[in-house]
Each structure stands twice: as C-alpha cells, then as structure tokens.
Tab-separated table of C-alpha atoms and ligand atoms in Angstrom:
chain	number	residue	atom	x	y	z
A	1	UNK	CA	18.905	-15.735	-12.697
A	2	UNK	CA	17.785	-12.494	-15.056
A	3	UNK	CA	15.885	-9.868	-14.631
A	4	UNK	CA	13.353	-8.998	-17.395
A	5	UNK	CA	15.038	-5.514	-18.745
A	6	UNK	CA	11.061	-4.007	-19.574
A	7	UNK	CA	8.590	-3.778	-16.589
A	8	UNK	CA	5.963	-6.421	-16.061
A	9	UNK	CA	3.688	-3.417	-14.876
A	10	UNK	CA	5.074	-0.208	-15.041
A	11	UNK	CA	5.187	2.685	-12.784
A	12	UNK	CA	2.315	4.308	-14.788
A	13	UNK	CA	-0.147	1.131	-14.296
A	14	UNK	CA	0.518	1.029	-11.142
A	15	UNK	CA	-0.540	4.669	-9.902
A	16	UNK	CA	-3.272	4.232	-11.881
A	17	UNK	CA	-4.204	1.023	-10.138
A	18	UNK	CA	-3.766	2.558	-6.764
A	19	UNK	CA	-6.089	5.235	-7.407
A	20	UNK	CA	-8.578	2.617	-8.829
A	21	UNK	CA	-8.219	0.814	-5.340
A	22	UNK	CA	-8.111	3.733	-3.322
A	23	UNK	CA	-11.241	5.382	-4.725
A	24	UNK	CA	-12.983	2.072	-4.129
A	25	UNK	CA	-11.637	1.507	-0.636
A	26	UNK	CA	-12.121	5.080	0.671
A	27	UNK	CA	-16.040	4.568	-0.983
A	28	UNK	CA	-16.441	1.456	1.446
A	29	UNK	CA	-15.393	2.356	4.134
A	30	UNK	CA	-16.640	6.294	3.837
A	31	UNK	CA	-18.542	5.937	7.614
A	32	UNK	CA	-15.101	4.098	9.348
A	33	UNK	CA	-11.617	4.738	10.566
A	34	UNK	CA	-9.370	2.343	9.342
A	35	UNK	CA	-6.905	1.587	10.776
A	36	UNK	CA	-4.126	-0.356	7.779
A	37	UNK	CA	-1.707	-2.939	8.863
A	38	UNK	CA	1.210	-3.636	6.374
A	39	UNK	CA	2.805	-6.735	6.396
A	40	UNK	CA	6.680	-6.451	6.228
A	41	UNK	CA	8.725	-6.001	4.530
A	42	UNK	CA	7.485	-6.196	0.641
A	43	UNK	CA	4.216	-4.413	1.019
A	44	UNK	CA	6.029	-1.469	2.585
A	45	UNK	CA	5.901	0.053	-1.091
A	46	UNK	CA	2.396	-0.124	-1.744
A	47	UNK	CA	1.321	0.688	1.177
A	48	UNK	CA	2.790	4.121	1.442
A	49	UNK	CA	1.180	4.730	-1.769
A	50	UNK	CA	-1.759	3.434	-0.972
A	51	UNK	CA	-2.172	5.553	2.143
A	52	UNK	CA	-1.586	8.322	0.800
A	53	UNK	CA	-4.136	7.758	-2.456
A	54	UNK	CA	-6.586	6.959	0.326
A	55	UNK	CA	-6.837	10.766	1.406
A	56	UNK	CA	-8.473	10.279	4.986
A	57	UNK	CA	-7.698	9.836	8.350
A	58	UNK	CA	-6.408	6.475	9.254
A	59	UNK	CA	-3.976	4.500	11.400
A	60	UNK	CA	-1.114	2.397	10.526
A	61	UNK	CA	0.599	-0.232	12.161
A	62	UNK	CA	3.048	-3.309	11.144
A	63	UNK	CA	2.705	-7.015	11.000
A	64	UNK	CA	5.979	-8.979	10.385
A	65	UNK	CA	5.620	-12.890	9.638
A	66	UNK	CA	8.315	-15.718	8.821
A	67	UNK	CA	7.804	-18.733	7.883
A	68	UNK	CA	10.117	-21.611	8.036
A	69	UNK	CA	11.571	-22.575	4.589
A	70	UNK	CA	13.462	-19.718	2.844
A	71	UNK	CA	11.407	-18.825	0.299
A	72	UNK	CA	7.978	-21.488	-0.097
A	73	UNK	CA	5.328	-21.123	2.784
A	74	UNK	CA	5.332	-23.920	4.826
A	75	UNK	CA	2.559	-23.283	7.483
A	76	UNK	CA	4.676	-22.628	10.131
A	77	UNK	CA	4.933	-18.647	10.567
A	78	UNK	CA	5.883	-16.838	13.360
A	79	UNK	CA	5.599	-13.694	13.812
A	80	UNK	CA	8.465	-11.632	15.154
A	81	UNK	CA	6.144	-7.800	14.627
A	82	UNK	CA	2.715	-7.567	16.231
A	83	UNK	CA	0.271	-4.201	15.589
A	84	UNK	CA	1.076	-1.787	18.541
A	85	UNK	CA	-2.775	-0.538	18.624
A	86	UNK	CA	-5.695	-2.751	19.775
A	87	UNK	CA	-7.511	-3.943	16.947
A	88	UNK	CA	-10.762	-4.915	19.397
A	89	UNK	CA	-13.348	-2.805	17.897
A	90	UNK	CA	-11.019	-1.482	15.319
A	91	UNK	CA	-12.257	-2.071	10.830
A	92	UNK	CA	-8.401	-3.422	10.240
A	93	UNK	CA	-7.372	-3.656	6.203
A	94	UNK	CA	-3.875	-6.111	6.493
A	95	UNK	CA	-2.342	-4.475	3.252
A	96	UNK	CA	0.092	-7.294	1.249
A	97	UNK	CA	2.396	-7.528	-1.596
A	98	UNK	CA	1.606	-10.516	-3.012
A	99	UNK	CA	-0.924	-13.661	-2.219
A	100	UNK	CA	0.484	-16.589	-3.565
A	101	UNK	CA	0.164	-20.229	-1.626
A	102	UNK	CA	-2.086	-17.698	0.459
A	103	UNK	CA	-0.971	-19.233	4.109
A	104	UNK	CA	0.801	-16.489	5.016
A	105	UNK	CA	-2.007	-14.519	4.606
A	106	UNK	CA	-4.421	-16.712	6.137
A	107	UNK	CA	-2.125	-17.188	9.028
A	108	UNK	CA	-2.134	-13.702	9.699
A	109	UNK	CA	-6.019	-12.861	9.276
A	110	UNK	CA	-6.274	-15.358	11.611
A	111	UNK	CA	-3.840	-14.135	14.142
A	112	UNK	CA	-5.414	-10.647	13.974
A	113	UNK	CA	-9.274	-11.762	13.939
A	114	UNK	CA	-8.237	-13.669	17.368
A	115	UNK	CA	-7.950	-9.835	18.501
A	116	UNK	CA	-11.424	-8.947	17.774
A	117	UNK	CA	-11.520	-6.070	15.276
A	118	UNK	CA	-15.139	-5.058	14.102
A	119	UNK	CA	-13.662	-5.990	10.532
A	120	UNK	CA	-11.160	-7.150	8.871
A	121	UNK	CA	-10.484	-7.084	5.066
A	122	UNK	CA	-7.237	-7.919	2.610
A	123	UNK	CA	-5.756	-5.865	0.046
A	124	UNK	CA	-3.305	-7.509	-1.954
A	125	UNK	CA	-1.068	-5.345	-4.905
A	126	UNK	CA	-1.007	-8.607	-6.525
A	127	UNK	CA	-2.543	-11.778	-6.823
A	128	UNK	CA	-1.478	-15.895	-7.587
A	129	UNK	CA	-4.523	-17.462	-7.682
A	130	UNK	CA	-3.299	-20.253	-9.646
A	131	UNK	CA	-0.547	-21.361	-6.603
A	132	UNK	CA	-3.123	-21.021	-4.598
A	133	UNK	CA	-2.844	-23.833	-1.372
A	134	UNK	CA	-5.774	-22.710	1.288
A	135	UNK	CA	-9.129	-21.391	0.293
A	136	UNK	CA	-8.269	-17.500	0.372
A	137	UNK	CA	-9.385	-14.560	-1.876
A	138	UNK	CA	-8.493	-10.986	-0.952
A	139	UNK	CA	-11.516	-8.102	-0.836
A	140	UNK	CA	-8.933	-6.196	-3.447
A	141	UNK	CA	-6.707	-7.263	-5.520
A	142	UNK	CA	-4.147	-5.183	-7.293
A	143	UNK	CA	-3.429	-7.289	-10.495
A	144	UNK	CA	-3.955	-10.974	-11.078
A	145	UNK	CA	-1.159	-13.045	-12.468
A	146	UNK	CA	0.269	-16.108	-14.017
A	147	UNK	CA	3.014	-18.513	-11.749
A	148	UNK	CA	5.921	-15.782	-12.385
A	149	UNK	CA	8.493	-14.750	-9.678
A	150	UNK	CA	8.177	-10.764	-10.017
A	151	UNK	CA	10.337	-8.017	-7.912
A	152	UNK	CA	10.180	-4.102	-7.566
A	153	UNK	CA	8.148	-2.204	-6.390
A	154	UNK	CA	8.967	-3.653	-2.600
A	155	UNK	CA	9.162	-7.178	-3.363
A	156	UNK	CA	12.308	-8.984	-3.207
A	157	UNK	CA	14.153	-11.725	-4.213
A	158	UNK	CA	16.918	-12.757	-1.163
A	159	UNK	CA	16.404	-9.276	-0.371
A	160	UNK	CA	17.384	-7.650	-3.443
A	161	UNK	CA	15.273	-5.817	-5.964
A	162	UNK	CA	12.670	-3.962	-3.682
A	163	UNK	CA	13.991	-0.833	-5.015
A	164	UNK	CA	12.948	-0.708	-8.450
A	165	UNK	CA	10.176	1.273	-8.958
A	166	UNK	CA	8.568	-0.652	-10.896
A	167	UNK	CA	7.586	-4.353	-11.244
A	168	UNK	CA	9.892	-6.678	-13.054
A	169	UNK	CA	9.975	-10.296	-14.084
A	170	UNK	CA	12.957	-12.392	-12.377
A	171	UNK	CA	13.553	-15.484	-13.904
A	172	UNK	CA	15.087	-18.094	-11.803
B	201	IMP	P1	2.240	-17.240	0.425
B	201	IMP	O1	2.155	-17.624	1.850
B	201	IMP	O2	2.727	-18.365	-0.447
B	201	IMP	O3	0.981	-16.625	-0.133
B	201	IMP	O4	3.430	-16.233	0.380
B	201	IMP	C1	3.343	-14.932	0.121
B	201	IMP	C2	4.735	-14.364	0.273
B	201	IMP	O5	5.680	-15.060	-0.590
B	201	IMP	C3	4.720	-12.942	-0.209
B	201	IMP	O6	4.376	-12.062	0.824
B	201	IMP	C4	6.128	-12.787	-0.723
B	201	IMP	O7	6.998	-12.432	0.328
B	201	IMP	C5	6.519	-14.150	-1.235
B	201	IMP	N1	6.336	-14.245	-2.701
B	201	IMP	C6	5.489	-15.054	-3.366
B	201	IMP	N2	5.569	-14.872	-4.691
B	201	IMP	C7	6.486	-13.894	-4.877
B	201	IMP	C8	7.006	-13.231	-6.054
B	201	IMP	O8	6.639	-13.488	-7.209
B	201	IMP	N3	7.941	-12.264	-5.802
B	201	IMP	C9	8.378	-11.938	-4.561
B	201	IMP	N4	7.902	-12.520	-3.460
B	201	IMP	C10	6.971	-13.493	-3.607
C-alpha cells in the first residue's frame, strides 16, 4: 500500500471547486430552504465546507449507510443513521464523498424519496463514472475521475487517511 506523496487535488482546487458548486447551488435553489443531509462518515469534510460556502439558511441532518462486504457495495445496505427532521415537504440535497458503483447512493435516494421531500438532489465531491453499476448521475459533481482509490479530505481507507487535507492517491 503507498500513498502518493503530491496531492491528486490539492487544497487550493478544492476551495475553489466548492465555491464553484456553492455559487451554483445557492443560484438554484435561491426561492428554497434546504435542508443538506451528509452521508457518514467520508462526506463529513465536504460538507462542512460546503455549508458554509453556501452562505444561507439551511438545515442539516445525517444519513449513515453500510453495506455488507468491507469495502465493494454489494446492494445490501442498512442503515444504522436516519435524518432526525421530516423530509415530507422538505427540497433535501444528500451531500456524498464519492459515487462510485453508485448503489449506495441510489439506495439511499431511494430510502429518503420514500419520505416524500418536495425534492431531492445529489451532490457528490467526486465522481467514478467509469465503475459505475446502476444507472445514477449526481445533479453536481465535484471532480470526475479515473478507477483510482483516493483518501483525504474525509475519505478513508480502513478508516485511516480522512485527515489529510487534501486528496491523495492510495495505491493498493
Ligand atoms: P458505491 O456504492 O460503490 O458508489 O460506494 C461509494 C462508497 O464507496 C463511498 O461513499 C466510499 O465510502 C467508498 N469509496 C469508493 N471509492 C472510494 C475511494 O476511491 N476512496 C475512498 N472511498 C471510496
């Protein structure tokens, strides 16, 4: 296992792309409340930044999801954190790390449409689309990348990493 000594994308590009995302998202939903729901634990990172680029009221709340295979997505997930608020009536924006196979994702859009929000949108820091396994595409999307295993910035690797502040290659 190594870690790539140079960031992937730096702390630098990645303010910058927050702001880019920000702007956009506070432009669309200018006439709503959002209310964000971060998937734990990797998007923790992003998410704080995010919020905070975002510069308007909203609400935040947690979704936690595991799925049965330590480390690949399987399908199965179960999810051991639920959103506190009621999301009926609610424009929800699930805020993730990283869409890879995409099933957890889709797993948990599903869960929370099932609770009747008046929207519901994805933001992903960063995104696999060439691992992709379901039909998924997120309404923002970070960065695009190729099939590498990257930590930092909140992501992990067995838990370790998340605390780099930037975003780093892991080669496994
Ligand atoms: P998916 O269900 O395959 O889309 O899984 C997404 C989850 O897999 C993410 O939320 C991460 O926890 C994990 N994951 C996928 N790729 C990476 C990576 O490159 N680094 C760290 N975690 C990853």
């Amino acid at each position: 296992m190594k870690l790539s000594e140079t960031p992937f994308i730096s702390v630098h590009e990645i303010q910058e792309r927050v702001a880019d995302l920000a702007e956009i998202i506070s432009q669309n939903y200018a006439q709503r409340e959002l209310l964000l729901v971060t998937v734990l634990k990797g998007s923790a990172v992003f998410a704080a930044d995010l919020m905070r680029a975002l510069n308007r009221p909203l609400q935040l709340d947690y979704v936690r999801v595991r799925s049965y295979n330590g480390g690949e997505s399987t399908g199965a997930h179960v999810f051991t954190l639920l959103p506190e608020a009621p999301l009926a009536g609610q424009h929800v924006l699930v805020v993730e790390d990283i869409l890879d196979t995409g099933l957890t994702a889709t797993a948990i859009l599903e869960r929370l449409r099932a609770a009747g929000p008046a929207s519901l949108a994805l933001c992903t820091l960063l995104d696999k689309p060439s691992r992709r396994r379901v039909a998924i595409t997120a309404d923002y999307v970070g960065f695009t990348i190729d099939e590498i295993f990257v930590v930092g910035y909140g992501l992990d690797y067995n838990e370790r990493f998340r605390e780099l502040p930037d975003l780093r290659v892991l080669t496994l």
